[in-house]
PDB file of C-alpha atoms in Angstrom:
ATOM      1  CA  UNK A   1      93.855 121.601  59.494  1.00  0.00           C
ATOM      2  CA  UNK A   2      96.612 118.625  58.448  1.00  0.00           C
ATOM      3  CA  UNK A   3      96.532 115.206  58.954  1.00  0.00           C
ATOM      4  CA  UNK A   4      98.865 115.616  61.806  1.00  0.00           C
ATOM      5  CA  UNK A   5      96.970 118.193  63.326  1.00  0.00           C
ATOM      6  CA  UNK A   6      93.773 115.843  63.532  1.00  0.00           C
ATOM      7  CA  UNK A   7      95.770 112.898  64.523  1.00  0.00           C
ATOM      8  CA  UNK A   8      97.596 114.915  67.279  1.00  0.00           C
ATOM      9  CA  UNK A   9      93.944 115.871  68.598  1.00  0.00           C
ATOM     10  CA  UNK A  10      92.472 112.406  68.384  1.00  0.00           C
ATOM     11  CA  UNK A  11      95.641 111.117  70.076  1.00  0.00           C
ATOM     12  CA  UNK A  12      95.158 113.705  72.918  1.00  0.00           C
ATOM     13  CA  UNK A  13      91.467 113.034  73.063  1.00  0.00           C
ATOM     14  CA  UNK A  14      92.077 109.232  73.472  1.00  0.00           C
ATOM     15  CA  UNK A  15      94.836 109.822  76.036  1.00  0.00           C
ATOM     16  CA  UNK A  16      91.975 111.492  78.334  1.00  0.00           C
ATOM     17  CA  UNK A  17      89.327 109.017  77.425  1.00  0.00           C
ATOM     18  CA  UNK A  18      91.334 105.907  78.821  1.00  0.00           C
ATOM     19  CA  UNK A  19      92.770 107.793  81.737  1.00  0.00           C
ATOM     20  CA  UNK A  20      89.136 108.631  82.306  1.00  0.00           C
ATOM     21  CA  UNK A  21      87.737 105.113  81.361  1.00  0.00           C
ATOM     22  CA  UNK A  22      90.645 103.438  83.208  1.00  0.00           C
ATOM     23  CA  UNK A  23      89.353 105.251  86.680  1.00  0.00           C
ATOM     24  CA  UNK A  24      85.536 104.515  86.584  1.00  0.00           C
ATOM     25  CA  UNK A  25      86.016 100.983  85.343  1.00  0.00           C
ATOM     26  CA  UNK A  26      88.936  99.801  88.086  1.00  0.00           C
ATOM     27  CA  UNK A  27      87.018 102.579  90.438  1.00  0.00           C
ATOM     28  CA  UNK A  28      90.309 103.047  91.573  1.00  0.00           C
ATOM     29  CA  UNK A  29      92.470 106.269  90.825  1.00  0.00           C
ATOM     30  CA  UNK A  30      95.880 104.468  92.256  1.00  0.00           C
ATOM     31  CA  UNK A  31      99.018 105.710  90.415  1.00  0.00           C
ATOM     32  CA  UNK A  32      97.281 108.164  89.275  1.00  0.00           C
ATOM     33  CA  UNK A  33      98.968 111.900  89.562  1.00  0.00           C
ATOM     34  CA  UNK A  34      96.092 113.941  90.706  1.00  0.00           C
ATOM     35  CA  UNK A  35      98.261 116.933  90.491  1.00  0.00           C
ATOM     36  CA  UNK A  36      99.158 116.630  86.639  1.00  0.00           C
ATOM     37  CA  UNK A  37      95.366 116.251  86.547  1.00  0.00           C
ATOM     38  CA  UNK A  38      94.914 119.489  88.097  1.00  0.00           C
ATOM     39  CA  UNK A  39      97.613 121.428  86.467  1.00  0.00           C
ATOM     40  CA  UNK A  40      96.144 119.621  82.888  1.00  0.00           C
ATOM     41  CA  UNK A  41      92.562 121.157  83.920  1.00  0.00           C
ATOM     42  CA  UNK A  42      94.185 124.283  84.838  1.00  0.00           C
ATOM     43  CA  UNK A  43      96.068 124.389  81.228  1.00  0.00           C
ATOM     44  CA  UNK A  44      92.907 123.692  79.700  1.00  0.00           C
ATOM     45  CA  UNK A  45      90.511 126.475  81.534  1.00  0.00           C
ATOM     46  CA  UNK A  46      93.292 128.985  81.114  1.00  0.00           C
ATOM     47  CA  UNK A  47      94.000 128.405  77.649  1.00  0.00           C
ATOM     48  CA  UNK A  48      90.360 128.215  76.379  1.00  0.00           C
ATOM     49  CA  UNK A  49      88.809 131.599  77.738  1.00  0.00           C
ATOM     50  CA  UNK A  50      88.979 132.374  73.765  1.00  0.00           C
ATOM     51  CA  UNK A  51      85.526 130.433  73.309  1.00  0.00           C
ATOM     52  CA  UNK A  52      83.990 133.513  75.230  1.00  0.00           C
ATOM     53  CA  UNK A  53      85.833 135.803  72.662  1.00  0.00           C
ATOM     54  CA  UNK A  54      86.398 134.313  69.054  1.00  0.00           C
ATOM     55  CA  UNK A  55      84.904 131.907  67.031  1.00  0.00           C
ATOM     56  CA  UNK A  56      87.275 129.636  65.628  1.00  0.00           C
ATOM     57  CA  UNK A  57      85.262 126.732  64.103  1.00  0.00           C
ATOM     58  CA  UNK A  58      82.685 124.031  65.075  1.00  0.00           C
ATOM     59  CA  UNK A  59      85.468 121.439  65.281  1.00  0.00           C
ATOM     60  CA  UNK A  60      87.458 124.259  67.913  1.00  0.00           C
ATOM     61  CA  UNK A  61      84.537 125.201  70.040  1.00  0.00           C
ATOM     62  CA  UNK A  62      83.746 121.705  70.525  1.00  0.00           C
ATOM     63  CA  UNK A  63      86.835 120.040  70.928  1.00  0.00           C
ATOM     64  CA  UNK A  64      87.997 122.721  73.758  1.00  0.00           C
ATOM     65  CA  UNK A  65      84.218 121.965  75.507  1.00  0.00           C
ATOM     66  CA  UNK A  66      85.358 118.277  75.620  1.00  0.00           C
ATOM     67  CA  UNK A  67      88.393 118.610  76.720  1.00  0.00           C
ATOM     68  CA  UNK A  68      87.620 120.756  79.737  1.00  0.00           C
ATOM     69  CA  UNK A  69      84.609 118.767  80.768  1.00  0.00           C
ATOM     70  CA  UNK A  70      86.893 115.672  80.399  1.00  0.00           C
ATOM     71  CA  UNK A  71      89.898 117.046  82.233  1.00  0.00           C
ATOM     72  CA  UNK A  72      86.978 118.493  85.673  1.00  0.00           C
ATOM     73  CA  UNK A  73      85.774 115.060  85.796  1.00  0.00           C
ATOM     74  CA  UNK A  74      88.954 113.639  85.940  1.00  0.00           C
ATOM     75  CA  UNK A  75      89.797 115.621  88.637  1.00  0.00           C
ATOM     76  CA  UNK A  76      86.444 114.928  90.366  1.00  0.00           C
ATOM     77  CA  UNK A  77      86.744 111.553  90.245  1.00  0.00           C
ATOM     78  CA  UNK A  78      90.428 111.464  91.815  1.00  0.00           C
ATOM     79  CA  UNK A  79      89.318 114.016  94.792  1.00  0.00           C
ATOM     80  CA  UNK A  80      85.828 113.546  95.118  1.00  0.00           C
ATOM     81  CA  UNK A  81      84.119 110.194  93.847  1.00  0.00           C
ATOM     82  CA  UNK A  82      87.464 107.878  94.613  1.00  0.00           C
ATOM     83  CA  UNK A  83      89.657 110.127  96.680  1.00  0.00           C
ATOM     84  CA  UNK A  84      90.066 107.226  98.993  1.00  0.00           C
ATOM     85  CA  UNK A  85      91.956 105.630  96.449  1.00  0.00           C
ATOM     86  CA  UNK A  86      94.018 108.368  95.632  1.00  0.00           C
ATOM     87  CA  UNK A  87      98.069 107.798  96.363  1.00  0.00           C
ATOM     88  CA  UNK A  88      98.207 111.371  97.814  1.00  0.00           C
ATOM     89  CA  UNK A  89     101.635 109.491  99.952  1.00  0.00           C
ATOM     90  CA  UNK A  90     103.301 109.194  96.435  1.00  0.00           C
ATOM     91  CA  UNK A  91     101.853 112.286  95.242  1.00  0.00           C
ATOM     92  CA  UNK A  92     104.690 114.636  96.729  1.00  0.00           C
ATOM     93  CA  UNK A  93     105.646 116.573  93.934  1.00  0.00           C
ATOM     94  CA  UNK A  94     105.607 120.015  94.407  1.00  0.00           C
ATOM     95  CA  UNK A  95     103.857 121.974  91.924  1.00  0.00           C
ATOM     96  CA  UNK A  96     104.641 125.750  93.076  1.00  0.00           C
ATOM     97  CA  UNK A  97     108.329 124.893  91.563  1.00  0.00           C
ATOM     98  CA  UNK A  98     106.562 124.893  88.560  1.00  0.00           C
ATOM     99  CA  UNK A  99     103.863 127.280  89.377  1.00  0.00           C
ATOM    100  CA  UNK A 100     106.438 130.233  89.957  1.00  0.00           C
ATOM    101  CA  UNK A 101     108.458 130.068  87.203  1.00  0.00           C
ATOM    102  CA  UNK A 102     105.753 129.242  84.692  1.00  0.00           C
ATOM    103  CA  UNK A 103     103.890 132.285  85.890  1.00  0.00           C
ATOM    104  CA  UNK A 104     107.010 134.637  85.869  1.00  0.00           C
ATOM    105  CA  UNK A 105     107.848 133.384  82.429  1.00  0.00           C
ATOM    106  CA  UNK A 106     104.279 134.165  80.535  1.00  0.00           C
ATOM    107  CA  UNK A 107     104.588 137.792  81.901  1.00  0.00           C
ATOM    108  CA  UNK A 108     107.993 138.257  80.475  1.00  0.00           C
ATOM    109  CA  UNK A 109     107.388 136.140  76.966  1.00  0.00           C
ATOM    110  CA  UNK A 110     104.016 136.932  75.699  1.00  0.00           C
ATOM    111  CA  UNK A 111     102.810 137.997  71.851  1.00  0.00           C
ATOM    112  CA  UNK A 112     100.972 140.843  74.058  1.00  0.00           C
ATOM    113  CA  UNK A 113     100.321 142.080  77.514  1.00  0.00           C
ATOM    114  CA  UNK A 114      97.107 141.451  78.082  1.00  0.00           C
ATOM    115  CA  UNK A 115      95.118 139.411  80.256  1.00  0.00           C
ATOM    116  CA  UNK A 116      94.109 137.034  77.865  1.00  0.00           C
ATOM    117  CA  UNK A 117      97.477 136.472  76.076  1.00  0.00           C
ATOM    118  CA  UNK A 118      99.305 136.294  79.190  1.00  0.00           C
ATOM    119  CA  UNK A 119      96.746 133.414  80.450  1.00  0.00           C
ATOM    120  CA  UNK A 120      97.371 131.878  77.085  1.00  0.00           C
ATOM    121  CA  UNK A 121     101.253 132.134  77.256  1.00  0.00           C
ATOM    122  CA  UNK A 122     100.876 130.590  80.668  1.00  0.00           C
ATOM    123  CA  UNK A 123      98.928 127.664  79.691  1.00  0.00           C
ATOM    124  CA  UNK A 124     101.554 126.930  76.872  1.00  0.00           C
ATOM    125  CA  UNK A 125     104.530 126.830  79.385  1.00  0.00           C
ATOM    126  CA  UNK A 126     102.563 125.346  82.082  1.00  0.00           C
ATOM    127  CA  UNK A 127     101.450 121.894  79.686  1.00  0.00           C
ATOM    128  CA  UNK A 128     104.780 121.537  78.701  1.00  0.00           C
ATOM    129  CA  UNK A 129     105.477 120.468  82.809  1.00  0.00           C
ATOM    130  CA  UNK A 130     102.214 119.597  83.838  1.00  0.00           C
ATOM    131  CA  UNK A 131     103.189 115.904  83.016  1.00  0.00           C
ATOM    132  CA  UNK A 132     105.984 116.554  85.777  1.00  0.00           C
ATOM    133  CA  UNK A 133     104.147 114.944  89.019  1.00  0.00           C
ATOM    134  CA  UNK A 134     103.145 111.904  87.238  1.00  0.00           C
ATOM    135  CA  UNK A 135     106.383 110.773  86.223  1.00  0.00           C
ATOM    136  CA  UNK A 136     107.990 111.846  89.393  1.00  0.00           C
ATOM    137  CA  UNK A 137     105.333 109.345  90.653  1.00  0.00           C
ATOM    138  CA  UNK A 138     106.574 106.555  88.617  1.00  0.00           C
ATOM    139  CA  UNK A 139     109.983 107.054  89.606  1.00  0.00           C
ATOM    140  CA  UNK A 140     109.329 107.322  93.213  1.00  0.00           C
ATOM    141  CA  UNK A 141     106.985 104.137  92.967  1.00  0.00           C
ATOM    142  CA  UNK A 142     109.181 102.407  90.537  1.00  0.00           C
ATOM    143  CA  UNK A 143     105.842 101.082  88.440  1.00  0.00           C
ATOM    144  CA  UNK A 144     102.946 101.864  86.678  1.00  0.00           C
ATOM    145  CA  UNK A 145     100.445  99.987  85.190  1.00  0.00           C
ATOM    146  CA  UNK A 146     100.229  98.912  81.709  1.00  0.00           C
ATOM    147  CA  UNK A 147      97.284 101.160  81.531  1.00  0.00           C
ATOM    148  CA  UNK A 148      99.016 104.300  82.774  1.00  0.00           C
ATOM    149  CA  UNK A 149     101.321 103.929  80.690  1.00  0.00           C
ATOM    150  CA  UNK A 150      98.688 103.538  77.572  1.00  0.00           C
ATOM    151  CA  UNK A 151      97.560 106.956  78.603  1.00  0.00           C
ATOM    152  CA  UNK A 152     100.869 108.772  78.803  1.00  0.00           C
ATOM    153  CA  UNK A 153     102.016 107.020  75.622  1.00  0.00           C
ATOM    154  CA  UNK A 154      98.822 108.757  73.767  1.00  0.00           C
ATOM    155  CA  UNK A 155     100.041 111.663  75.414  1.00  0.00           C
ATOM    156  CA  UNK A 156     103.405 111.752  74.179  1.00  0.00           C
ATOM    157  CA  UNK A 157     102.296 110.987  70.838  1.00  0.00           C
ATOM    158  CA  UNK A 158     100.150 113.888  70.421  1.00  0.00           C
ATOM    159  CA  UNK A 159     102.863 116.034  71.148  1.00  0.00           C
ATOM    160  CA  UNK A 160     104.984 114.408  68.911  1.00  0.00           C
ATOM    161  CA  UNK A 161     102.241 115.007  65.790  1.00  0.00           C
ATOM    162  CA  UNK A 162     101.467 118.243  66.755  1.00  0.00           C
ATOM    163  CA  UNK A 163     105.615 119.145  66.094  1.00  0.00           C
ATOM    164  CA  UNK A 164     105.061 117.259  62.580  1.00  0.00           C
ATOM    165  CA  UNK A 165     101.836 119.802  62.241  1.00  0.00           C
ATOM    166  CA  UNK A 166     104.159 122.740  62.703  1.00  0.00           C
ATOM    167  CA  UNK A 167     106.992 121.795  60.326  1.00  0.00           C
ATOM    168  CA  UNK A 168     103.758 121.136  57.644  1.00  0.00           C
ATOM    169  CA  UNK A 169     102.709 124.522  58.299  1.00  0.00           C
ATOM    170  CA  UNK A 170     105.712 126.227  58.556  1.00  0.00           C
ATOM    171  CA  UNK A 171     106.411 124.970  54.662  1.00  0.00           C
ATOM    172  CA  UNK A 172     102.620 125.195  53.893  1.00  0.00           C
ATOM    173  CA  UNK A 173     101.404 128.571  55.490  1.00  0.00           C
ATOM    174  CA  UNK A 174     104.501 130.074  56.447  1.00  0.00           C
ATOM    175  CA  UNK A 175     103.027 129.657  59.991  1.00  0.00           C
ATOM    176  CA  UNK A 176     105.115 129.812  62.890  1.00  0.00           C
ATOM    177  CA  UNK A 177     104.123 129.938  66.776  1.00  0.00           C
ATOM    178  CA  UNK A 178     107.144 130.450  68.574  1.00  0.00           C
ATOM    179  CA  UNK A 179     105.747 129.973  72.275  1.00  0.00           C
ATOM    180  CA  UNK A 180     104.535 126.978  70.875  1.00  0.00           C
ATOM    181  CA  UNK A 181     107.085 125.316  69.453  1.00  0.00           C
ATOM    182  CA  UNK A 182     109.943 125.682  71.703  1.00  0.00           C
ATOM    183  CA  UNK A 183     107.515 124.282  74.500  1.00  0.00           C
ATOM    184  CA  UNK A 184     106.283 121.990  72.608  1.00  0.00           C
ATOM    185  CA  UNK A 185     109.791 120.307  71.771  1.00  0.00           C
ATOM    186  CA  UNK A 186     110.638 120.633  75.093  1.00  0.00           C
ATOM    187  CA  UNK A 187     107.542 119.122  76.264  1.00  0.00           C
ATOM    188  CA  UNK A 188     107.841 116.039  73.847  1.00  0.00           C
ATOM    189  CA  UNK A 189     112.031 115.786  74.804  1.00  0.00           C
ATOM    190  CA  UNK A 190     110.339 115.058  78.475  1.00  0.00           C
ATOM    191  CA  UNK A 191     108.517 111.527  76.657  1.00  0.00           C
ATOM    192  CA  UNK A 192     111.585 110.556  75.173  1.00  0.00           C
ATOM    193  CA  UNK A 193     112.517 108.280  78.112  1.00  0.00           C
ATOM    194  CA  UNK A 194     109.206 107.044  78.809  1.00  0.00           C
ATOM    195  CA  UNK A 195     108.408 106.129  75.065  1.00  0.00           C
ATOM    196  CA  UNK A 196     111.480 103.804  75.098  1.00  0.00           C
ATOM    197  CA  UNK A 197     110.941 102.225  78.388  1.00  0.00           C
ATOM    198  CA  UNK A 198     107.479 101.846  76.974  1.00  0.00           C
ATOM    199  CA  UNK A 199     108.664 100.225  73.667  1.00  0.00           C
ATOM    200  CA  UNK A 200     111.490  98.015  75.680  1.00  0.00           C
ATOM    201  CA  UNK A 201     109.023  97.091  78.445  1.00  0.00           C
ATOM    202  CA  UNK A 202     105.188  97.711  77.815  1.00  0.00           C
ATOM    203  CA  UNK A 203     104.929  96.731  74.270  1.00  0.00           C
ATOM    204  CA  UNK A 204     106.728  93.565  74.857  1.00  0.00           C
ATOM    205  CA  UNK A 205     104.020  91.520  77.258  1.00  0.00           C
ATOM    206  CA  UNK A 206     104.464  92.932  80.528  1.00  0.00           C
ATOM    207  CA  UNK A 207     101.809  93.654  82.693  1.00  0.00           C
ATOM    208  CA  UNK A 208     103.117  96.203  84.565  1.00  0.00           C
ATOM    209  CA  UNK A 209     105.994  98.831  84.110  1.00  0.00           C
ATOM    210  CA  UNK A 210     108.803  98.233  86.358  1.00  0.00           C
ATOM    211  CA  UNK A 211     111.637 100.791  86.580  1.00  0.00           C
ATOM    212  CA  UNK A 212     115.621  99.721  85.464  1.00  0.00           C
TER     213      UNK A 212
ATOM    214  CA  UNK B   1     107.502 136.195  62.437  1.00  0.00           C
ATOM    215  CA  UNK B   2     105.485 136.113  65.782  1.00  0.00           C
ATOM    216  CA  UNK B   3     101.876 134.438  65.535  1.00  0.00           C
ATOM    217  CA  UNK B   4      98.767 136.197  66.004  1.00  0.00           C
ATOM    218  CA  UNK B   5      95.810 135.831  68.391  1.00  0.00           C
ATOM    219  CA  UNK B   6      93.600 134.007  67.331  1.00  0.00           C
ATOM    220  CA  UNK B   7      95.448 130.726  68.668  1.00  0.00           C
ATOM    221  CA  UNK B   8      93.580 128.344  66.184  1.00  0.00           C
ATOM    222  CA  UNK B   9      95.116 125.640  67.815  1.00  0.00           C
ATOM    223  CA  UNK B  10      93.575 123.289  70.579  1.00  0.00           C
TER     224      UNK B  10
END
């Protein structure tokens, strides 16, 4: 554990929190991508099957039992407890174009073929997009509230700390995930744009986003 | 090198 490595996790965990905070106090789920929410709960579940299998740490077990709880009742709010809020009519992306080739890809780069790894492998590649829908929302809607855009700038940020975590332990511990990395750059190269529309728009009074 | 299972990472 680094300094980036616990920032990158807090920055993740307070991404959720005001995503989650943001629905139940508006009571409102508008703008909202409930399909990156469902592909982030599906990352989550698929990745963390390990807490049935290896013990990791305290910090681990618990942070990966947050995280899923937070990430269902996300989704349960969107579909069940607001769903008439829901923008399903700017919701259009569609997910099996990431779906397939995610899938195809964590059977044909894996560290081994097994159930587990594979479902692990696929939750990698499948984070690294899941962001897709929401900002294919934005574009098609042109806006997003300030708020919104809090949450995916948390977002981003962890990503970008957890890349600063891997160049610390690639000098520290000679440790290098490959699957990781290269999604996770390519993951953080899809914030790029957002950050500095968030920098040029957000940061400087505005209460909403509006698209160039 | 490839990394190992356990994927101490969240």
């Amino acid at each position: 554990m680094n300094v980036f490595r616990l920032a990158g996790d807090v920055s993740h965990l307070v991404a959720i929190i005001i995503l989650l905070v943001k629905i139940w106090r508006s009571k409102s789920c508008a703008g909202i991508s409930g399909k990156s929410q469902v592909l982030f709960a599906l990352v989550f579940t698929t990745r963390y099957l390990d807490l049935f299998t290896v013990f990791i740490s305290a910090y681990n077990t618990i942070m990966k039992v947050v995280f899923l709880a937070m990430s269902y009742a996300t989704v349960y709010l969107i579909y069940m407890r607001f769903r008439n809020m829901y923008d399903s009519e700017n919701d259009t992306f569609r997910v099996e174009f990431l779906l397939v080739p995610v899938i195809g890809l964590s059977f044909l780069e894996n560290y081994a073929f097994t159930p587990l790894e594979i479902l692990w492998t696929f939750s990698i590649f499948l984070e690294a997009v899941a962001i897709m829908p929401q900002l294919f929302m934005i574009t098609k809607t042109g806006e997003a509230e300030s708020i919104t855009t809090h949450y995916l700038f948390f977002l981003g940020l962890y990503r970008a700390l957890y890349i600063a975590n891997w160049v610390w332990r690639y000098h520290t511990e000679e440790f290098f995930d490959q699957i990781a990395v290269v999604s996770g750059v390519v993951q953080t190269i899809f914030y790029c744009d957002f950050f500095y529309l968030y920098v040029t728009r957000v940061l400087r009074g505005k209460a909403k986003m509006i698209l160039p | 090198e490839k990394g190992e299972p356990p994927h101490d990472e969240l």
